[in-house]
mmCIF file of C-alpha atoms in Angstrom:
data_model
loop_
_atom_site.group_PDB
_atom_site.id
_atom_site.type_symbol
_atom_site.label_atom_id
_atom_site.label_comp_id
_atom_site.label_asym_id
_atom_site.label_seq_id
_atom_site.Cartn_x
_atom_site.Cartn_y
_atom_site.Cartn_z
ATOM 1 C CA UNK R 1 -54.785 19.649 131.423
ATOM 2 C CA UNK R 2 -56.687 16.766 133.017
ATOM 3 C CA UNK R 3 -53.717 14.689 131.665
ATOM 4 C CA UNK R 4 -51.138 16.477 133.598
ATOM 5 C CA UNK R 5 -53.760 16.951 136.769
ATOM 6 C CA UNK R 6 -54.042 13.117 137.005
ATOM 7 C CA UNK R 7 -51.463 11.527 135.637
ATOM 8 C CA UNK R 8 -48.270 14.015 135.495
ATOM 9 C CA UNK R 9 -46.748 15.975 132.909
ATOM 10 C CA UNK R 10 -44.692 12.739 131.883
ATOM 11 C CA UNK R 11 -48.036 11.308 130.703
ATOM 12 C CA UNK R 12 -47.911 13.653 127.477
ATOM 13 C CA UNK R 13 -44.633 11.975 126.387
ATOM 14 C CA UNK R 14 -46.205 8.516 126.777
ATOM 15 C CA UNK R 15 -44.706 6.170 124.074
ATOM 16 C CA UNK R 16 -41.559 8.664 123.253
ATOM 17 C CA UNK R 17 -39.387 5.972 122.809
ATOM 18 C CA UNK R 18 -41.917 3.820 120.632
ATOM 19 C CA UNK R 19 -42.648 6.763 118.657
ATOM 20 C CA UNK R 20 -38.899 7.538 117.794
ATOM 21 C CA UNK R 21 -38.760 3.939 116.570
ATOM 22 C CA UNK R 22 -41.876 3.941 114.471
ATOM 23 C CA UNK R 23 -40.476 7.501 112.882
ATOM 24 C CA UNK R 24 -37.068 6.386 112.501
ATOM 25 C CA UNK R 25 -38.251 3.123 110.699
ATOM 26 C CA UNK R 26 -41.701 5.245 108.825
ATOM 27 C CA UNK R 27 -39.967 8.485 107.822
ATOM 28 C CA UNK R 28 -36.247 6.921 106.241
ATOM 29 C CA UNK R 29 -38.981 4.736 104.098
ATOM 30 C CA UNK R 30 -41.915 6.920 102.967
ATOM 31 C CA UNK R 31 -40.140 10.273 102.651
ATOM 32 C CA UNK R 32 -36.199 9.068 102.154
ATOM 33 C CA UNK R 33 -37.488 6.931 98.795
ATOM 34 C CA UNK R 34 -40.111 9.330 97.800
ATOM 35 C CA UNK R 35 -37.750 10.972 95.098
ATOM 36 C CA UNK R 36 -36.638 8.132 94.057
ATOM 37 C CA UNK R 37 -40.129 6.417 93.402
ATOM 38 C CA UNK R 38 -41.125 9.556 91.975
ATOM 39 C CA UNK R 39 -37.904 9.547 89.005
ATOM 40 C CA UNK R 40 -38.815 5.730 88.431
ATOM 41 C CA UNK R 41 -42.526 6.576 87.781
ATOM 42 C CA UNK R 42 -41.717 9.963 86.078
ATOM 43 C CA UNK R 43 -39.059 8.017 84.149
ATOM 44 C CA UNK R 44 -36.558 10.695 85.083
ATOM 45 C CA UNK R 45 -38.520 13.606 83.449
ATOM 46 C CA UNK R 46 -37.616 16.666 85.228
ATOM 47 C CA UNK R 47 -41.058 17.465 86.673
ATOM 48 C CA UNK R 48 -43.489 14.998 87.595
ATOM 49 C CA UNK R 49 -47.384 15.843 87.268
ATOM 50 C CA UNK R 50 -49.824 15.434 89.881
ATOM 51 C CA UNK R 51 -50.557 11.983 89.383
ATOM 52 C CA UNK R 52 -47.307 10.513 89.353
ATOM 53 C CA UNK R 53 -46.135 12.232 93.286
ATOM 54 C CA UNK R 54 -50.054 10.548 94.235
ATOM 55 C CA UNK R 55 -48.589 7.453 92.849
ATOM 56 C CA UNK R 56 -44.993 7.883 94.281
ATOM 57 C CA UNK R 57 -46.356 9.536 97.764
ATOM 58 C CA UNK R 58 -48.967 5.898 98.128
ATOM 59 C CA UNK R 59 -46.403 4.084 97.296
ATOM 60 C CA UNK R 60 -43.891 4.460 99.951
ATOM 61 C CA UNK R 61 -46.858 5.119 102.168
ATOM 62 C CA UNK R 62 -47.468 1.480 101.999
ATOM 63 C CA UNK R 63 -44.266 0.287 101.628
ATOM 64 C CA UNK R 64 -43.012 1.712 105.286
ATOM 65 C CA UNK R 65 -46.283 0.667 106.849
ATOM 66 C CA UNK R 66 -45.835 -2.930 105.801
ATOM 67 C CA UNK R 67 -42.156 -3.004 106.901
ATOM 68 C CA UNK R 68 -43.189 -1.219 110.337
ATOM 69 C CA UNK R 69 -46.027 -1.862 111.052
ATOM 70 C CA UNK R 70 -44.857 -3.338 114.636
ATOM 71 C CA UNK R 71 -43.613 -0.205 116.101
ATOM 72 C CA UNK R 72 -47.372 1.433 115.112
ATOM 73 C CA UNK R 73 -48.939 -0.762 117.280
ATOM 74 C CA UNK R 74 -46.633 -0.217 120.693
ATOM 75 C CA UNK R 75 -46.668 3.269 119.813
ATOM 76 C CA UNK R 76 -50.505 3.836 120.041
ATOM 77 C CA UNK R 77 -50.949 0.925 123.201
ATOM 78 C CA UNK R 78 -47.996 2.601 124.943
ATOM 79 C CA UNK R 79 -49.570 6.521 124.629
ATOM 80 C CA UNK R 80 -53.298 4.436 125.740
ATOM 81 C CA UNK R 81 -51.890 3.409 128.666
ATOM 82 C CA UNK R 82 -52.959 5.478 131.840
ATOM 83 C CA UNK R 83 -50.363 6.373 134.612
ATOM 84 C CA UNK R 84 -52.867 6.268 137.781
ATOM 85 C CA UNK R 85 -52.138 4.706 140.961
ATOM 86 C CA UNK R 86 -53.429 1.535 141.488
ATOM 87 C CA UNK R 87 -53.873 1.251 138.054
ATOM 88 C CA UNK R 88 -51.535 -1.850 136.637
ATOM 89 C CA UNK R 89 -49.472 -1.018 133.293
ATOM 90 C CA UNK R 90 -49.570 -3.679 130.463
ATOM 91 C CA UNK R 91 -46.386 -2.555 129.344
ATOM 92 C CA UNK R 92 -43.080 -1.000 131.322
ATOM 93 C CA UNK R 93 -40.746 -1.543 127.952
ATOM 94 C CA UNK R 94 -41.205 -1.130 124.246
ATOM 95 C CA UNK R 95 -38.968 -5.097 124.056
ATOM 96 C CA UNK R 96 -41.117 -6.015 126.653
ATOM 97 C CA UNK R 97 -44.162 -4.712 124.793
ATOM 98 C CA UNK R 98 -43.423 -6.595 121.192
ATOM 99 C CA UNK R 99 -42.255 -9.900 123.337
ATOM 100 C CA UNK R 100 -46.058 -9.422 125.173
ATOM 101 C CA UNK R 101 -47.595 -9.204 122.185
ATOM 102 C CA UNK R 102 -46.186 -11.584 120.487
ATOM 103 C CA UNK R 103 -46.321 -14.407 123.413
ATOM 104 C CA UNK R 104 -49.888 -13.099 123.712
ATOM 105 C CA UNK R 105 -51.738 -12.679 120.103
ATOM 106 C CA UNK R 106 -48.754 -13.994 117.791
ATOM 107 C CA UNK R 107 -47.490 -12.524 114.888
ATOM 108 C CA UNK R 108 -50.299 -11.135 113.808
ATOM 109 C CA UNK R 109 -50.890 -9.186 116.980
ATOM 110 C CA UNK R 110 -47.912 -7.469 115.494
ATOM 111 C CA UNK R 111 -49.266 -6.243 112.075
ATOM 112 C CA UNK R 112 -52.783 -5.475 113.541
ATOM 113 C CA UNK R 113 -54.541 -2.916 111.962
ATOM 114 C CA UNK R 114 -51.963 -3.462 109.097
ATOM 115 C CA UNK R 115 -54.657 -2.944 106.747
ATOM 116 C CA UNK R 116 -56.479 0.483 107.817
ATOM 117 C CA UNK R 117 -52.271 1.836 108.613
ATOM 118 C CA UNK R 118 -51.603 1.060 104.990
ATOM 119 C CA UNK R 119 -54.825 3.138 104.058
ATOM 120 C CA UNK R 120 -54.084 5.912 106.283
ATOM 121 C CA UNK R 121 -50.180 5.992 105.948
ATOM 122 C CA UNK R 122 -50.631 6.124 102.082
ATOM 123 C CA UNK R 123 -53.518 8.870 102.338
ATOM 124 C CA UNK R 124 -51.523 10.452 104.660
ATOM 125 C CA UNK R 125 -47.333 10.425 103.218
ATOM 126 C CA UNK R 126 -49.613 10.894 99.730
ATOM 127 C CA UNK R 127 -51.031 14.172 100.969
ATOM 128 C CA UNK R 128 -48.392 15.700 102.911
ATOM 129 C CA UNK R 129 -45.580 15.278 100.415
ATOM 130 C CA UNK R 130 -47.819 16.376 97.311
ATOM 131 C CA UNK R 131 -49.703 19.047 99.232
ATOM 132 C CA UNK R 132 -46.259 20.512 100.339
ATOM 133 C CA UNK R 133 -44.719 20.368 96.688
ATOM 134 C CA UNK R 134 -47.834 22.188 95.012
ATOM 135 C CA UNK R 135 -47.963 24.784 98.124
ATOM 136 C CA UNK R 136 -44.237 25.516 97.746
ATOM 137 C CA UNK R 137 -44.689 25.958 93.577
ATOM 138 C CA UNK R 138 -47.301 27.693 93.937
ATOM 139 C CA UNK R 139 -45.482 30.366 95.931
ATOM 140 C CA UNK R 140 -42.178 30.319 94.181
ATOM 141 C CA UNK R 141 -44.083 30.369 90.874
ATOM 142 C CA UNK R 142 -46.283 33.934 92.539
ATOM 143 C CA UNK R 143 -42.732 34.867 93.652
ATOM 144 C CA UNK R 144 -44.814 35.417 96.785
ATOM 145 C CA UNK R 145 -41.591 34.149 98.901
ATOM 146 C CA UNK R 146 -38.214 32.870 97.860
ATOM 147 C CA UNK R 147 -36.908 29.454 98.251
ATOM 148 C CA UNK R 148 -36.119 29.838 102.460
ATOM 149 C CA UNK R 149 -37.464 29.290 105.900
ATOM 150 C CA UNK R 150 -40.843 31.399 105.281
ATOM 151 C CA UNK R 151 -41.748 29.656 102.323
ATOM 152 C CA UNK R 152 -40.912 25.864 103.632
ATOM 153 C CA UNK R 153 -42.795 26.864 107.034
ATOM 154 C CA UNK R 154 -45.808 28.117 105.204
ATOM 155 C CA UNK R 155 -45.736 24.919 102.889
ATOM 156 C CA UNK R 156 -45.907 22.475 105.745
ATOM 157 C CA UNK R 157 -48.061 24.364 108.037
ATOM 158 C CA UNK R 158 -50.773 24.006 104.779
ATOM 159 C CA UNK R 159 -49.836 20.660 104.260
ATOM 160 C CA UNK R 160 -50.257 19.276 107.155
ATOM 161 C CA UNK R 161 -54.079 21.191 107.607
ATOM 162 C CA UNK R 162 -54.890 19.858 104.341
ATOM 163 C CA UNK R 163 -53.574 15.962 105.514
ATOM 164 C CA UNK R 164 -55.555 16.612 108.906
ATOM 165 C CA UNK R 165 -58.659 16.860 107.054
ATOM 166 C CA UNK R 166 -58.511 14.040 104.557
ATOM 167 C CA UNK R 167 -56.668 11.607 106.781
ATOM 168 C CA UNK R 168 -58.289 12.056 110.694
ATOM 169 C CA UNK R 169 -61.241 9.676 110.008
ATOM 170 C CA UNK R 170 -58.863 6.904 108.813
ATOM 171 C CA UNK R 171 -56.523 7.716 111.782
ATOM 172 C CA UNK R 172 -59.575 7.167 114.487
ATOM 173 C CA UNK R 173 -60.533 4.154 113.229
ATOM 174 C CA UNK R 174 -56.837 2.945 112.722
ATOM 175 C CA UNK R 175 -55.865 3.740 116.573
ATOM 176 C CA UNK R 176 -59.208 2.181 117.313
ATOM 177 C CA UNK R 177 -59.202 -0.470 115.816
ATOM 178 C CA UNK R 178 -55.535 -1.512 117.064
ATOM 179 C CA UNK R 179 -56.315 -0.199 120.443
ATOM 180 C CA UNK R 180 -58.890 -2.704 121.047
ATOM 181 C CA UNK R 181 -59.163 -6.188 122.870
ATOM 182 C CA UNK R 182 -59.565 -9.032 120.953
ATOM 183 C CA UNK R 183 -62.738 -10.074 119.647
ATOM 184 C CA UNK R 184 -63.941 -6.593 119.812
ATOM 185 C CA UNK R 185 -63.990 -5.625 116.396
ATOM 186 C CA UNK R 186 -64.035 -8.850 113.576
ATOM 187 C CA UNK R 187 -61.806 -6.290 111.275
ATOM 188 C CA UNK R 188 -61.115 -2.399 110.582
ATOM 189 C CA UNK R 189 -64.243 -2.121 108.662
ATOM 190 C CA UNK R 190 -66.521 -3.729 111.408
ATOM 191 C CA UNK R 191 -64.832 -0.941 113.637
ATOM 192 C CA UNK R 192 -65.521 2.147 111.042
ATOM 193 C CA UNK R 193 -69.279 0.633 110.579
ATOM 194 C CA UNK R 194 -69.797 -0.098 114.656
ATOM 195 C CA UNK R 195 -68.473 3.864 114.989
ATOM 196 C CA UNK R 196 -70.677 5.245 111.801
ATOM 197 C CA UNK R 197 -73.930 3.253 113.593
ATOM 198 C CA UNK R 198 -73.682 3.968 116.747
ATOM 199 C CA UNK R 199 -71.513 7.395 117.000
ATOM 200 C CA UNK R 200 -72.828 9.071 113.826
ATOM 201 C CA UNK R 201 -70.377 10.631 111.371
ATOM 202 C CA UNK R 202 -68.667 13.059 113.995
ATOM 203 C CA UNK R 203 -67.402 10.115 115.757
ATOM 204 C CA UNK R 204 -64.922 10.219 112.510
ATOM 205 C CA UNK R 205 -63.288 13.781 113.203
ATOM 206 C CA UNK R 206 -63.551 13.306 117.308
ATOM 207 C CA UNK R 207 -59.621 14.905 118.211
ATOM 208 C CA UNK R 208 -59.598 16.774 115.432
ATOM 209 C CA UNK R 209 -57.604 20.058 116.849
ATOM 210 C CA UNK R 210 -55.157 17.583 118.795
ATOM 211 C CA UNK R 211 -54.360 15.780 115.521
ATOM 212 C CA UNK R 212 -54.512 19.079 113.574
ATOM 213 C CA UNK R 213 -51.733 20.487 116.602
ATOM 214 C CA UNK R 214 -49.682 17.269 115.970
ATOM 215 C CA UNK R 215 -49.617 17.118 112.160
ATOM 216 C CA UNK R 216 -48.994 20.708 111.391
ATOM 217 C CA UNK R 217 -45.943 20.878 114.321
ATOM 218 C CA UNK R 218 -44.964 17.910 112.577
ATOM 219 C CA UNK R 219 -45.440 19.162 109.439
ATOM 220 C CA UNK R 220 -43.612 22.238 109.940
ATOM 221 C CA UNK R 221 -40.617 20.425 112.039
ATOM 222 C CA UNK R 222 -40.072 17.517 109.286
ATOM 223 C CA UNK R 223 -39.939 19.899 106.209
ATOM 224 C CA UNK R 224 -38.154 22.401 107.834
ATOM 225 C CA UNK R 225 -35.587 20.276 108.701
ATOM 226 C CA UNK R 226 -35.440 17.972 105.511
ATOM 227 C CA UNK R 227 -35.185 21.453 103.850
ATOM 228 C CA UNK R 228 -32.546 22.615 105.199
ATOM 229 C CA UNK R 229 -30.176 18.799 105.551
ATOM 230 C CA UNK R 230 -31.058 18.779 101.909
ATOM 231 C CA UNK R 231 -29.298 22.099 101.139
ATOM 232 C CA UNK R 232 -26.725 21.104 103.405
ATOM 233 C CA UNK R 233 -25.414 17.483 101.809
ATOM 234 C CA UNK R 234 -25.765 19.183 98.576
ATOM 235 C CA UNK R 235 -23.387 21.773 99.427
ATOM 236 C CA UNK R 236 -20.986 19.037 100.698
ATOM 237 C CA UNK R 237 -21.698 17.146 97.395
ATOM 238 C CA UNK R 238 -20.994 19.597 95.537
ATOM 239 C CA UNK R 239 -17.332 20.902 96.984
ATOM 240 C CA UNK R 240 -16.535 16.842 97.007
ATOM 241 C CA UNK R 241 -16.922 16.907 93.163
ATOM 242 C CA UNK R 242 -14.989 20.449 92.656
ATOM 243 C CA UNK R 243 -11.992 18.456 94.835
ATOM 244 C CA UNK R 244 -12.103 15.699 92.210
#
């Protein structure tokens, strides 16, 4: 509310356009190769325990972190900027933002906070994806729901409670961290130790319902969705091959 009373109701879509790129670029990594990491470490078996989706899930966690890591970092500057009057923007374009950047703190200004992402985008893809498969077995195997909308909604809104708790202190520190000015903080773990001194252990979970609000929407929208495009291009897989 104080958002909208200061800065305008456009202030809660800050960084739209960064965050489509950073999804765009994240989500076709970490979720579109999950399967596929998941038959390779499985070996093709038909079900795959726990361990191996933890494995599979941290896997492509990392691997779309370390391939865009760039867009993270406009993302979370862009939605810290503050739209008050007489108050000048560092940024008016997400090109303008990575060509700042890069003129500004080099390459590495790019991939900052690389490290704690990696930690946090593994913890999290790892948890939402394997969280959401046990949820969704776990009802179809109590034949509490069948295999539709109820059941996928009630599988992601779990999952992503379950990925709010294990991943928000990794998540402040991360948009911390890459938030800051330079010199600030000598790395990610001088940042989590400056907070745990000085801020206590709450400091860890501050935005808790906010990030609990963001990851179960998102939760709920991604799986939803992937659900139902997945039933969708099998269908149309499947009446290519009966035409051949």
């Amino acid at each position: 509310s104080t958002m909208i009373r200061t800065e305008g109701p456009r202030s809660l879509y800050n960084g739209l356009v960064a965050g489509l790129q950073r999804q765009m670029c994240f989500a076709s990594i970490r979720i579109g190769f999950y399967d596929n990491v998941k038959n390779f470490y499985s070996g093709g078996a038909d079900t795959a325990n726990i361990g191996i989706r933890i494995m599979a899930g941290c896997t492509t966690g990392a691997m779309a972190v370390s391939f865009a890591q760039p867009t993270d970092v406009v993302k979370v500057r862009f939605q810290a900027q503050v739209n008050l009057t007489g108050v000048a923007r560092r940024y008016t374009g997400t090109m303008q933002a990575y060509k700042h950047i890069f003129n500004h703190e080099g390459i590495r200004g790019l991939w900052k906070g690389c490290l704690p992402n990696i930690t946090r985008n593994a913890l999290v893809n790892c948890t939402e994806l394997v969280t959401y498969d046990l949820i969704k077995e776990a009802i179809l195997r109590h034949n509490l729901l069948s295999d539709n909308l109820p059941c996928h909604f009630a599988s992601a809104f779990g999952a992503g409670f379950v990925t709010t708790c294990i991943a928000s202190p990794v998540d402040v520190v991360k948009t911390r961290y890459m938030n800051s000015p330079p010199g600030q903080y000598k790395s990610a773990i001088n940042c989590a130790w400056t907070m745990a001194t000085k801020e206590g252990p709450t400091a860890f979970y501050k935005g808790f319902v906010p990030s609990f609000l963001r990851l179960g929407s998102w939760n709920v929208v991604m799986f939803v969705s992937f659900e139902q495009l997945k039933r969708v291009m099998m269908v149309g897989k499947k009446k290519m091959e009966d035409k051949s």
